[in-house]
Amino acid sequence: MIALCGIIGYIGNQKASEILVKGLKHLEYRGYDSVGVAIANEQGIDIRKDKGMIDDVSINLGFVSMNGHIGLGHNRWATHGAPCKENAHPHFDCTKKIVLVHNGVIENYLRLKEELAAKGHRFVSDTDSEVIAHLMEEQSKTDKPFYAFIKSLKKLKGSYALAVMFADDKEHIYIARKGSPLIIGVGKGEMFCASDIPAMLNYTKTFIPLEDGDVATISKNGYKISDIEGKAVERKSITVDWDLEMAEKGGYPHFMLKEINDQRHFINETIATDVSAAKELVDKCDKIDIVACGTSYHAGLLLSYLLMRKGRNARAYIASDYQFIANPDENTLVIAITQSGETADVLQALKFAKEKKTKIVGITNIVASSITRIADALVYLNAGLEIGVAATKTFMAQLAVAYMLVYPKEKLENVRSIIAGMLEKENEIKEIAAKLKDAHDAFFIGRGISVPIAYEGSLKFKEISYIHSEAYPGGELKHGTLSLIVKGIPLIAIAPDDETAPKLMGNIKETKARGAIVISITDNPEIKKESDYVIELPKIDKDLYPFAEIVPLQLLAYHVSVLRGNNPDKPRNLAKSVTVE
Ligand code: AGP
C-alpha cells in the first residue's frame, strides 16, 4: 500500500494561508488527490478542503482569502477511504475545536473508532486519521493540549507525522513523528513544520529534522522537543544551501525533462561526493548484500554486477523480500540505495539487517532522511532535489556512486561529456517516440551490464506512458517471451559494441523474423543494419556504456508519455516517496 501525504504548518505574523498554499505546491509530489487547509483566528477554526490538486482547489475555495496567523495544510494520497472532500485533511473533532493533519497509517484505528463511537463521537470520514482528532477531544476533557496530545499518541499503533491545532490555544502547534518524516523550519518570529524541506525553503534555511518518537511544540518564537513522555530531548539543527530555483522547472515543460537535462550539470558533483568510508567497508567485508526498490534496485543490480565481475560475493535484493530470503550475519555489508531515504521497504530490510548485526552503507539524495540515522557510512548523491515522480537524475547519480565503489573516480572523468552528447539526440528520439506512442506492449533487451539498464528503461517507459512493457536479458526471450513477439511489437535493444553484441544480434534477428520493430541503442555496425531505428552510442570505455544508454531511454519514455497526453511528472497511482510497506 502506498501511504504518502504532505504536511505543512505555520505560526507567526504573516498570513498563514498564503504560506501554506505555497508550501503545498512544493509538497504536491507526496500526494495530489485532495488538499485542504485549516486556519485558526478569533472566529475559531476554518477548514477548507476538497478532492483535486492545490491550484484548482485553492482557487475554487479561496484558500488565500482565509485570515489568520496560524494554520495547517495537507496534500493527501488516499489510503483509508476514497479521495473525496470528507476524507481530505484537515480533520476536526466533534466540537470543531481541535484540528489535525496526518501522514501515515493508524493500524488500530478501527478498534479506536468503535470505542470512540460508543462514547458518542460522530465521524464524518472513512479515514484512520480522523480518530486521532476524536481521541484528543476525549483526552482534552481532563488534560491541557500538550498532555492530551501525548496521551493520545500513546494509544496509536502505526505510523504518523502529525500536526495539531487547538482553537483555545492559538499560540502553539503540536507535532509528532513516528515512521513518517516531519521537519521543523526555524524562522525569525515565525516557525514552520513540514514533511519536507522545499515546502519551507522560501522562508528559512535552518531546519530540525525530528526523529521517530519525537513530540514537539512550536510557537512563534521557539520550539520544544521531547519524547512521548514529555521528557526534553536535544536535536541538531541543519542549514541547507539549496535554493528554490533548484526545485523549479527552469523553463522546461516538466520537471522530468529538466531533471533529465540536469544530469549533465550535477554529475561532477556526484563524482565529487565522499565515498571513502563506504568504500572501506566494501573492500573489507566478505559478503555484500544490496537492498533497494524500483529504479534504485536497478542501480543496485548494476552495482552487484560490477562487484561480481571483480570476483566479489555480492547480490542485489528487492528490499521488500530481503528478510524472507537473505541470511546476513556480522560479516555481511548491506548497501541500501534509496534516493528519498524514506522508502519503508528499504528501512524494513535495514531493520532486519541491523538485528543480524551487519554493517550498513546508505546511499541517498536526501540530507537528514531516515536512512541517514541508520547507516554506519553514508554516501550522498548530491543530485539536487528531484521532483518528478519518475527517478532520472538520481538514477544517474546512483550509477556514478556504484562505479566509484568499484573503480577509482578517475574512471568517470568523461561521464559528463558522454551524458551531454546523448542529450543532444533528443529530437531524433522524439521522432522515434512518435512511432511508439500507440503501441500496446514493448519489450526491452540487453545483456551483461546493460541488463539493469534494460530493466530501468522498461520501468521508466511503463510508469509514465502506461504502455505495458517488459525487460529481459536477451537470451531469455526464447525461453517463453518470444511467443508474444508478433508483427509491429516494438523491441528496444540495448546493444553496445562490447562482448555482448554478437549474442544480442542473434536475439534481435529472432524478433525481426517475427515482425518486431527494432529500435537499437548501439554503436555496433551489424546491429545498426539489422535495426529499424538506431540511436547511436559513442565509442567509449566499454564499462561506461550504461551512462550513455540510460539517457535515450529516459527521453523516449518522457516523449511517449507526453505524446499520449499524460503528465510524466505525476504518473497515476504512484508517488515520489513510498513510506509504507
Ligand atoms: C521510479 O521512477 C520510481 N520513482 C521508483 O521505482 C523508486 O525508484 C522506488 O520507489 C524507490 O525509491 P527510493 O529510491 O526513494 O527508495
Coordinates of C-alpha atoms and ligand atoms in Angstrom, one line a residue:
M1 CA 0.0 0.0 0.0
I2 CA 1.2 3.5 -0.8
A3 CA 0.8 6.0 2.0
L4 CA 2.0 9.4 1.4
C5 CA 0.9 12.8 2.2
G6 CA 2.4 16.2 2.5
I7 CA 2.0 18.2 5.8
I8 CA 2.8 21.8 6.4
G9 CA 2.2 24.1 9.5
Y10 CA 2.8 27.7 10.1
I11 CA 2.7 30.0 13.1
G12 CA 4.0 33.6 13.0
N13 CA 2.9 37.1 11.9
Q14 CA 2.4 36.5 8.2
K15 CA -0.8 35.5 6.5
A16 CA -0.7 31.7 7.2
S17 CA -2.9 30.7 4.3
E18 CA -0.5 32.2 1.7
I19 CA 2.4 30.3 3.2
L20 CA 0.5 27.1 3.4
V21 CA -0.7 27.3 -0.2
K22 CA 2.9 27.9 -1.5
G23 CA 4.2 25.1 0.7
L24 CA 1.6 22.7 -0.5
K25 CA 2.7 23.3 -4.1
H26 CA 6.1 22.0 -3.2
L27 CA 4.7 19.0 -1.4
E28 CA 2.5 18.0 -4.3
Y29 CA 4.8 15.2 -5.2
R30 CA 3.9 13.5 -2.0
G31 CA 0.2 13.3 -2.9
Y32 CA -2.2 15.1 -5.0
D33 CA -5.6 13.5 -4.9
S34 CA -7.1 16.0 -2.4
V35 CA -5.9 19.0 -0.5
G36 CA -7.0 21.2 2.4
V37 CA -6.0 24.0 4.9
A38 CA -7.2 24.9 8.4
I39 CA -6.7 28.4 9.7
A40 CA -7.3 29.5 13.3
N41 CA -8.4 33.0 14.1
E42 CA -10.6 34.9 16.5
Q43 CA -13.7 33.3 15.0
G44 CA -12.4 29.8 15.6
I45 CA -11.0 27.3 13.1
D46 CA -12.0 27.4 9.5
I47 CA -11.3 24.3 7.3
R48 CA -11.5 24.4 3.5
K49 CA -10.7 21.2 1.6
D50 CA -11.7 19.2 -1.4
K51 CA -10.7 16.5 -3.9
G52 CA -8.3 17.7 -6.5
M53 CA -5.0 19.5 -6.8
I54 CA -3.8 22.5 -5.0
D55 CA -4.0 25.0 -7.8
D56 CA -7.6 24.3 -8.6
V57 CA -8.9 23.7 -5.1
S58 CA -7.2 26.7 -3.7
I59 CA -8.8 29.0 -6.3
N60 CA -12.3 27.3 -6.1
L61 CA -12.4 27.5 -2.3
G62 CA -10.5 30.8 -1.8
F63 CA -7.7 29.4 0.4
V64 CA -5.7 32.7 0.4
S65 CA -8.8 34.7 1.5
M66 CA -8.6 32.9 4.9
N67 CA -7.3 35.3 7.5
G68 CA -5.1 34.2 10.4
H69 CA -1.5 33.7 11.5
I70 CA -1.6 30.0 12.4
G71 CA -2.6 27.2 10.2
L72 CA -2.1 23.7 8.8
G73 CA -2.1 22.3 5.3
H74 CA -2.2 18.9 3.8
N75 CA -1.9 17.1 0.4
R76 CA -3.5 13.7 0.6
W77 CA -2.6 10.4 -1.1
A78 CA -5.6 8.1 -0.4
T79 CA -5.1 5.1 1.8
H80 CA -8.1 4.7 4.0
G81 CA -11.1 6.0 2.1
A82 CA -11.5 7.2 -1.4
P83 CA -10.3 10.7 -2.5
C84 CA -13.2 13.0 -1.7
K85 CA -14.0 16.1 0.3
E86 CA -14.9 14.3 3.5
N87 CA -11.7 12.2 3.5
A88 CA -9.4 15.1 2.7
H89 CA -7.5 16.6 5.6
P90 CA -7.5 18.6 7.9
H91 CA -9.9 16.7 10.2
F92 CA -12.0 18.1 13.1
D93 CA -13.1 16.5 16.3
C94 CA -16.8 16.7 17.2
T95 CA -16.5 20.2 18.8
K96 CA -14.6 21.6 15.8
K97 CA -12.1 23.0 18.3
I98 CA -9.3 20.5 17.5
V99 CA -7.9 20.0 14.0
L100 CA -5.2 17.9 12.6
V101 CA -3.3 16.8 9.5
H102 CA -1.7 13.3 9.4
N103 CA 0.7 11.4 7.2
G104 CA 0.9 7.6 7.8
V105 CA -1.3 4.8 8.7
I106 CA -3.0 4.1 12.1
E107 CA -3.2 0.4 12.2
N108 CA -5.6 0.2 15.2
Y109 CA -7.9 2.9 14.0
L110 CA -11.0 0.6 13.7
R111 CA -10.9 -0.5 17.3
L112 CA -10.3 3.1 18.4
K113 CA -13.1 4.3 16.2
E114 CA -15.5 1.7 17.7
E115 CA -14.6 2.8 21.3
L116 CA -15.0 6.4 20.5
A117 CA -18.3 5.9 18.7
A118 CA -19.5 4.1 21.7
K119 CA -18.7 7.2 23.7
G120 CA -20.8 9.3 21.3
H121 CA -18.2 10.6 18.9
R122 CA -19.5 11.2 15.4
F123 CA -17.2 10.5 12.4
V124 CA -17.6 12.2 9.1
S125 CA -14.8 10.5 7.1
D126 CA -13.6 7.0 6.3
T127 CA -10.1 7.8 7.3
D128 CA -7.9 6.4 10.0
S129 CA -6.7 9.9 10.7
E130 CA -10.0 11.3 12.0
V131 CA -9.9 9.0 15.0
I132 CA -6.9 10.9 16.3
A133 CA -8.9 14.2 16.5
H134 CA -11.6 12.5 18.5
L135 CA -9.1 10.8 20.7
M136 CA -7.7 14.2 21.6
E137 CA -11.1 15.6 22.1
E138 CA -11.8 12.8 24.6
Q139 CA -8.4 13.4 26.3
S140 CA -8.9 17.1 26.4
K141 CA -11.8 16.7 28.8
T142 CA -9.2 16.1 31.5
D143 CA -5.9 17.3 30.1
K144 CA -4.3 20.5 28.7
P145 CA -3.5 20.4 25.0
F146 CA 0.1 19.1 25.2
Y147 CA -0.8 16.2 27.6
A148 CA -4.0 15.5 25.6
F149 CA -1.7 15.2 22.6
I150 CA 0.9 12.9 24.0
K151 CA -1.6 10.7 25.9
S152 CA -3.5 10.3 22.6
L153 CA -0.3 9.4 20.7
K154 CA 0.4 6.6 23.2
K155 CA -2.9 4.9 22.1
L156 CA -1.9 4.8 18.4
K157 CA -0.4 1.9 16.7
G158 CA 1.1 2.5 13.2
S159 CA 3.0 5.4 11.7
Y160 CA 2.4 9.1 11.8
A161 CA 3.6 12.6 11.1
L162 CA 1.1 14.7 12.8
A163 CA 0.4 18.4 13.3
V164 CA -2.4 19.6 15.6
M165 CA -4.0 22.9 16.4
F166 CA -6.5 23.8 19.2
A167 CA -9.0 26.6 18.9
D168 CA -8.4 27.5 22.5
D169 CA -4.6 27.6 22.2
K170 CA -3.7 29.7 19.2
E171 CA -0.1 30.1 20.4
H172 CA 1.0 26.6 19.6
I173 CA 1.1 23.8 17.0
Y174 CA 1.7 20.3 18.4
I175 CA 3.6 17.9 16.2
A176 CA 4.9 14.4 16.3
R177 CA 6.8 11.9 14.2
K178 CA 6.8 8.2 14.1
G179 CA 7.7 6.5 10.9
S180 CA 6.8 9.4 8.6
P181 CA 9.1 12.4 8.1
L182 CA 8.5 15.7 9.8
I183 CA 10.8 18.7 10.0
I184 CA 10.7 21.9 11.9
G185 CA 11.7 25.1 10.0
V186 CA 13.2 27.7 12.2
G187 CA 12.4 31.3 11.2
K188 CA 12.7 34.7 12.9
G189 CA 9.5 35.3 14.9
E190 CA 7.9 32.5 13.0
M191 CA 8.1 28.7 12.9
F192 CA 7.2 26.1 10.3
C193 CA 6.8 22.3 10.2
A194 CA 6.6 20.2 7.0
S195 CA 7.1 16.8 5.6
D196 CA 10.0 18.0 3.5
I197 CA 12.4 20.9 3.3
P198 CA 11.3 22.5 0.0
A199 CA 8.0 23.5 1.4
M200 CA 9.7 25.8 3.8
L201 CA 12.7 26.9 1.7
N202 CA 11.1 30.3 0.7
Y203 CA 11.3 31.4 4.4
T204 CA 14.2 29.7 6.1
K205 CA 17.4 27.6 5.5
T206 CA 17.5 26.3 9.1
F207 CA 15.8 23.0 9.9
I208 CA 15.5 20.5 12.6
P209 CA 14.5 17.0 11.4
L210 CA 12.5 15.2 14.1
E211 CA 13.4 11.6 14.9
D212 CA 10.9 8.8 15.4
G213 CA 9.3 9.1 18.7
D214 CA 9.8 12.9 18.9
V215 CA 7.0 15.2 20.0
A216 CA 7.3 18.9 19.6
T217 CA 5.5 22.2 20.4
I218 CA 6.2 25.1 18.0
S219 CA 5.3 28.7 18.7
K220 CA 6.1 32.0 17.1
N221 CA 9.4 32.3 18.9
G222 CA 10.6 28.9 19.5
Y223 CA 10.1 25.1 19.8
K224 CA 10.4 22.5 22.4
I225 CA 11.2 18.9 21.5
S226 CA 10.5 16.0 23.9
D227 CA 9.9 12.2 23.8
I228 CA 6.4 10.8 24.1
E229 CA 6.7 11.0 27.9
G230 CA 7.3 14.8 27.7
K231 CA 11.0 14.5 28.6
A232 CA 13.0 17.1 26.8
V233 CA 15.4 15.9 24.0
E234 CA 18.1 17.7 22.0
R235 CA 18.0 17.6 18.2
K236 CA 20.6 19.2 16.0
S237 CA 19.7 21.8 13.5
I238 CA 21.0 21.7 10.0
T239 CA 21.4 24.5 7.4
V240 CA 21.0 23.8 3.7
D241 CA 22.3 25.7 0.8
W242 CA 19.6 24.7 -1.7
D243 CA 17.7 27.5 -3.3
L244 CA 14.2 27.2 -4.6
E245 CA 15.2 27.5 -8.2
M246 CA 16.6 24.1 -7.9
A247 CA 13.1 22.9 -7.2
E248 CA 11.6 24.9 -10.1
K249 CA 11.2 23.7 -13.7
G250 CA 13.8 26.1 -15.0
G251 CA 12.0 26.7 -18.3
Y252 CA 11.2 23.1 -19.1
P253 CA 7.6 22.0 -19.6
H254 CA 8.0 19.3 -17.0
F255 CA 10.3 18.6 -14.0
M256 CA 11.2 15.2 -15.5
L257 CA 12.6 16.8 -18.7
K258 CA 14.5 19.4 -16.6
E259 CA 15.9 16.6 -14.4
I260 CA 17.0 14.5 -17.4
N261 CA 18.8 17.6 -18.7
D262 CA 20.2 18.4 -15.3
Q263 CA 22.2 15.2 -15.5
R264 CA 24.9 16.8 -17.4
H265 CA 25.3 19.6 -14.8
F266 CA 25.3 17.8 -11.5
I267 CA 27.1 14.6 -12.4
N268 CA 30.5 16.1 -11.4
E269 CA 29.1 17.0 -8.0
T270 CA 28.1 13.4 -7.6
I271 CA 31.5 12.3 -8.6
A272 CA 33.0 14.7 -6.0
T273 CA 30.9 13.0 -3.2
D274 CA 32.9 11.3 -0.5
V275 CA 32.7 7.5 -0.8
S276 CA 35.8 6.8 1.3
A277 CA 34.0 5.4 4.4
A278 CA 31.7 3.3 2.2
K279 CA 34.5 2.0 0.0
E280 CA 36.5 1.0 3.0
L281 CA 33.6 -1.2 4.2
V282 CA 33.1 -2.6 0.6
D283 CA 36.8 -3.5 0.5
K284 CA 36.7 -5.1 3.9
C285 CA 33.6 -7.2 4.0
D286 CA 33.4 -10.8 2.7
K287 CA 29.8 -10.6 1.6
I288 CA 27.8 -7.7 0.1
D289 CA 24.0 -7.6 0.1
I290 CA 22.5 -4.7 -1.8
V291 CA 18.9 -3.7 -1.0
A292 CA 16.7 -1.2 -2.9
C293 CA 13.4 -0.8 -4.7
G294 CA 12.3 0.2 -8.2
T295 CA 14.8 2.4 -10.0
S296 CA 17.2 2.3 -7.1
Y297 CA 17.2 -1.5 -7.3
H298 CA 18.3 -1.3 -10.9
A299 CA 21.3 0.8 -9.8
G300 CA 21.9 -1.8 -7.1
L301 CA 21.7 -4.7 -9.6
L302 CA 24.3 -2.9 -11.7
L303 CA 26.5 -2.5 -8.6
S304 CA 26.2 -6.2 -7.9
Y305 CA 27.2 -7.0 -11.5
L306 CA 30.3 -4.7 -11.2
L307 CA 31.3 -6.3 -7.9
M308 CA 30.7 -9.8 -9.2
R309 CA 32.9 -9.1 -12.3
K310 CA 35.6 -8.2 -9.8
G311 CA 35.2 -11.6 -8.1
R312 CA 33.3 -10.3 -5.1
N313 CA 30.5 -12.1 -3.3
A314 CA 27.7 -9.6 -4.0
R315 CA 24.0 -9.9 -4.6
A316 CA 21.2 -7.3 -5.1
Y317 CA 17.9 -7.9 -3.4
I318 CA 14.5 -6.3 -3.8
A319 CA 14.3 -4.7 -0.4
S320 CA 10.8 -5.9 0.4
D321 CA 11.9 -9.5 0.0
Y322 CA 15.2 -9.3 1.7
Q323 CA 14.0 -10.6 5.1
F324 CA 12.4 -13.6 3.5
I325 CA 15.4 -14.9 1.5
A326 CA 18.7 -13.4 2.8
N327 CA 20.9 -14.8 5.5
P328 CA 23.1 -11.9 6.6
D329 CA 25.5 -12.0 9.5
E330 CA 28.1 -9.8 11.2
N331 CA 30.4 -10.3 8.2
T332 CA 27.9 -9.0 5.7
L333 CA 27.9 -5.5 4.4
V334 CA 24.4 -4.3 3.5
I335 CA 24.3 -1.4 0.9
A336 CA 21.0 0.3 0.9
I337 CA 20.2 2.5 -2.1
T338 CA 17.3 4.9 -1.8
Q339 CA 17.1 8.4 -3.3
S340 CA 14.4 9.5 -0.8
G341 CA 16.0 7.8 2.2
E342 CA 12.4 7.2 3.4
T343 CA 11.3 4.1 1.4
A344 CA 9.6 1.9 4.0
D345 CA 10.6 -1.4 2.3
V346 CA 14.3 -0.4 2.5
L347 CA 14.0 0.8 6.1
Q348 CA 12.4 -2.5 7.0
A349 CA 15.1 -4.5 5.2
L350 CA 17.7 -2.5 7.2
K351 CA 15.9 -3.2 10.5
F352 CA 16.2 -6.9 9.7
A353 CA 19.9 -6.4 8.7
K354 CA 20.6 -4.5 12.0
E355 CA 19.1 -7.4 14.0
K356 CA 21.7 -9.6 12.3
K357 CA 24.4 -7.2 13.2
T358 CA 25.5 -6.3 9.6
K359 CA 27.3 -3.1 8.7
I360 CA 25.2 -0.8 6.7
V361 CA 26.1 1.7 3.9
G362 CA 23.4 4.1 2.9
I363 CA 23.3 5.8 -0.5
T364 CA 20.7 8.6 -0.6
N365 CA 20.0 12.0 -2.0
I366 CA 18.2 13.5 1.0
V367 CA 20.0 15.1 3.8
A368 CA 18.6 14.1 7.2
S369 CA 16.3 11.5 5.7
S370 CA 15.5 8.4 7.8
I371 CA 18.3 6.2 6.4
T372 CA 20.9 8.7 7.5
R373 CA 20.2 7.8 11.1
I374 CA 20.6 4.1 10.5
A375 CA 23.7 3.7 8.3
D376 CA 27.3 3.2 9.5
A377 CA 28.6 5.0 6.4
L378 CA 26.7 7.3 4.1
V379 CA 27.1 8.4 0.5
Y380 CA 25.1 11.4 -0.6
L381 CA 24.1 11.5 -4.3
N382 CA 24.4 15.3 -4.5
A383 CA 21.9 15.3 -7.3
G384 CA 19.8 18.2 -6.1
L385 CA 16.1 17.9 -5.5
E386 CA 14.3 15.5 -7.8
I387 CA 10.6 16.5 -8.1
G388 CA 9.4 14.2 -11.0
V389 CA 8.0 11.0 -9.6
A390 CA 10.0 9.1 -12.2
A391 CA 13.5 8.9 -11.0
T392 CA 16.0 10.0 -13.6
K393 CA 18.9 12.1 -12.3
T394 CA 19.1 10.3 -9.1
F395 CA 19.4 7.0 -11.0
M396 CA 22.4 8.5 -12.9
A397 CA 23.9 9.6 -9.6
Q398 CA 23.4 6.2 -8.2
L399 CA 25.2 4.7 -11.2
A400 CA 28.1 7.1 -10.6
V401 CA 28.3 6.1 -6.9
A402 CA 28.1 2.4 -7.8
Y403 CA 31.1 2.8 -10.1
M404 CA 33.0 4.8 -7.5
L405 CA 32.6 1.9 -5.1
V406 CA 34.3 -0.4 -7.5
Y407 CA 36.6 1.7 -9.6
P408 CA 38.8 4.8 -9.0
K409 CA 37.0 8.1 -9.5
E410 CA 39.2 8.9 -12.5
K411 CA 37.4 6.3 -14.5
L412 CA 34.4 8.6 -14.5
E413 CA 36.1 11.7 -15.8
N414 CA 34.4 11.6 -19.2
V415 CA 30.9 10.7 -18.0
R416 CA 29.7 14.3 -18.1
S417 CA 30.5 14.7 -21.8
I418 CA 29.0 11.2 -22.5
I419 CA 25.7 12.4 -21.0
A420 CA 25.8 15.7 -22.7
G421 CA 26.4 14.0 -26.1
M422 CA 23.4 11.7 -25.6
L423 CA 21.1 14.6 -24.6
E424 CA 21.8 16.1 -28.0
K425 CA 19.9 13.3 -29.6
E426 CA 16.6 14.4 -28.1
N427 CA 15.0 15.4 -31.5
E428 CA 15.6 12.0 -33.1
I429 CA 14.4 10.3 -30.0
K430 CA 11.2 12.4 -30.2
E431 CA 10.6 11.1 -33.7
I432 CA 11.0 7.5 -32.6
A433 CA 8.6 8.2 -29.7
A434 CA 6.0 9.3 -32.2
K435 CA 6.2 5.8 -33.8
L436 CA 5.8 4.1 -30.4
K437 CA 3.1 6.2 -28.9
D438 CA 0.2 3.9 -30.0
A439 CA 1.9 0.6 -29.0
H440 CA 0.2 -1.7 -26.5
D441 CA 3.3 -3.6 -25.5
A442 CA 7.0 -3.0 -25.7
F443 CA 10.0 -5.2 -24.9
F444 CA 13.5 -4.2 -23.8
I445 CA 16.5 -6.4 -24.0
G446 CA 20.2 -6.2 -23.1
R447 CA 23.0 -8.4 -21.9
G448 CA 25.6 -8.2 -19.2
I449 CA 25.8 -4.8 -17.6
S450 CA 23.2 -3.5 -20.0
V451 CA 20.5 -5.7 -18.4
P452 CA 19.9 -3.4 -15.4
I453 CA 19.6 -0.6 -18.0
A454 CA 17.0 -2.5 -20.0
Y455 CA 15.1 -3.1 -16.7
E456 CA 15.2 0.6 -15.9
G457 CA 14.3 1.7 -19.4
S458 CA 11.3 -0.6 -19.3
L459 CA 10.2 0.7 -15.9
K460 CA 10.5 4.3 -16.9
F461 CA 8.6 3.6 -20.1
K462 CA 5.7 1.8 -18.5
E463 CA 5.3 4.0 -15.4
I464 CA 4.8 7.2 -17.4
S465 CA 3.4 6.0 -20.8
Y466 CA 1.1 3.4 -19.3
I467 CA 2.1 1.1 -22.1
H468 CA 2.7 -2.5 -20.9
S469 CA 6.4 -3.2 -21.1
E470 CA 8.9 -5.9 -20.0
A471 CA 12.6 -6.3 -20.0
Y472 CA 14.8 -9.3 -20.3
P473 CA 18.4 -10.4 -20.7
G474 CA 18.3 -11.1 -24.5
G475 CA 19.0 -14.8 -24.0
E476 CA 15.8 -15.2 -22.1
L477 CA 13.4 -14.3 -24.9
K478 CA 13.5 -17.8 -26.5
H479 CA 12.5 -19.3 -23.1
G480 CA 9.0 -18.1 -23.3
T481 CA 8.5 -14.4 -24.2
L482 CA 9.2 -14.9 -27.9
S483 CA 5.6 -16.2 -28.2
L484 CA 4.5 -12.6 -27.5
I485 CA 6.6 -11.1 -30.3
V486 CA 4.3 -10.6 -33.3
K487 CA 4.2 -8.1 -36.2
G488 CA 4.6 -4.5 -35.1
I489 CA 5.7 -5.1 -31.5
P490 CA 8.5 -2.6 -30.5
L491 CA 11.7 -4.2 -29.3
I492 CA 14.2 -1.8 -27.8
A493 CA 17.7 -3.4 -27.8
I494 CA 20.4 -2.0 -25.6
A495 CA 23.2 -3.2 -27.8
P496 CA 26.6 -1.6 -27.1
D497 CA 29.5 -2.8 -29.2
D498 CA 31.0 -4.9 -26.5
E499 CA 31.3 -8.7 -25.9
T500 CA 27.5 -8.9 -25.7
A501 CA 26.9 -7.6 -29.2
P502 CA 27.2 -10.9 -31.2
K503 CA 24.8 -12.7 -28.9
L504 CA 22.4 -9.8 -28.8
M505 CA 22.5 -9.7 -32.6
G506 CA 21.1 -13.2 -32.5
N507 CA 18.2 -12.1 -30.3
I508 CA 17.4 -9.2 -32.5
K509 CA 17.2 -11.4 -35.5
E510 CA 14.8 -13.8 -33.7
T511 CA 12.5 -10.9 -33.1
K512 CA 12.9 -9.3 -36.5
A513 CA 11.9 -12.6 -38.1
R514 CA 8.6 -12.4 -36.2
G515 CA 7.9 -8.9 -37.3
A516 CA 9.1 -6.8 -34.4
I517 CA 10.1 -3.2 -34.9
V518 CA 13.6 -3.0 -33.7
I519 CA 14.9 0.2 -32.0
S520 CA 18.6 -0.2 -31.2
I521 CA 20.8 1.8 -28.9
T522 CA 24.0 0.8 -30.4
D523 CA 27.4 1.5 -31.9
N524 CA 27.7 -1.9 -33.5
P525 CA 27.7 -1.7 -37.3
E526 CA 25.9 -5.1 -37.8
I527 CA 23.2 -4.3 -35.3
K528 CA 22.7 -0.9 -36.9
K529 CA 22.0 -2.6 -40.2
E530 CA 19.5 -5.0 -38.7
S531 CA 17.5 -2.3 -36.9
D532 CA 14.5 -0.2 -38.0
Y533 CA 15.6 2.8 -35.9
V534 CA 19.0 3.5 -34.4
I535 CA 20.1 5.7 -31.5
E536 CA 23.8 5.9 -31.9
L537 CA 26.1 5.2 -28.9
P538 CA 29.5 6.9 -28.8
K539 CA 32.7 4.8 -28.8
I540 CA 33.7 4.9 -25.2
D541 CA 35.3 2.9 -22.4
K542 CA 33.1 -0.3 -22.6
D543 CA 32.5 -0.3 -18.9
L544 CA 30.8 3.1 -19.1
Y545 CA 28.1 2.2 -21.7
P546 CA 25.3 2.3 -19.1
F547 CA 25.8 6.1 -18.6
A548 CA 25.2 6.6 -22.3
E549 CA 22.4 4.0 -22.7
I550 CA 20.1 5.3 -20.0
V551 CA 19.7 8.9 -21.4
P552 CA 17.9 8.0 -24.6
L553 CA 15.7 5.5 -22.7
Q554 CA 14.6 8.3 -20.2
L555 CA 13.9 10.7 -23.1
L556 CA 12.0 8.0 -25.0
A557 CA 9.8 7.3 -22.0
Y558 CA 9.3 11.1 -21.5
H559 CA 8.3 11.8 -25.0
V560 CA 6.0 8.8 -25.4
S561 CA 4.3 9.9 -22.2
V562 CA 3.8 13.5 -23.4
L563 CA 2.6 12.4 -26.8
R564 CA 0.0 10.2 -25.1
G565 CA -1.3 13.2 -23.2
N566 CA 0.0 12.1 -19.8
N567 CA 1.7 14.2 -17.2
P568 CA 5.1 12.5 -16.8
D569 CA 5.8 14.3 -13.5
K570 CA 2.7 12.7 -11.8
P571 CA 2.1 9.2 -13.1
R572 CA -1.2 7.8 -11.9
N573 CA -1.2 5.6 -8.8
L574 CA 2.4 6.4 -8.0
A575 CA 4.2 8.8 -5.6
K576 CA 7.7 10.0 -5.1
S577 CA 8.5 8.6 -1.8
V578 CA 6.8 5.4 -0.6
T579 CA 6.7 5.4 3.1
V580 CA 4.6 2.3 3.8
E581 CA 5.4 -1.3 3.2
Ligands
AGP1 C1 10.8 5.0 -10.4 O1 10.8 6.0 -11.3 C2 10.3 5.3 -9.0 N1 10.5 6.6 -8.6 C3 10.5 4.2 -8.0 O2 10.7 3.0 -8.6 C4 11.6 4.5 -7.0 O3 12.9 4.3 -7.5 C5 11.4 3.5 -5.8 O4 10.1 3.7 -5.2 C6 12.4 3.6 -4.7 O5 12.5 4.9 -4.2 P1 13.8 5.4 -3.4 O6 14.9 5.4 -4.3 O7 13.4 6.7 -2.9 O8 13.9 4.4 -2.3

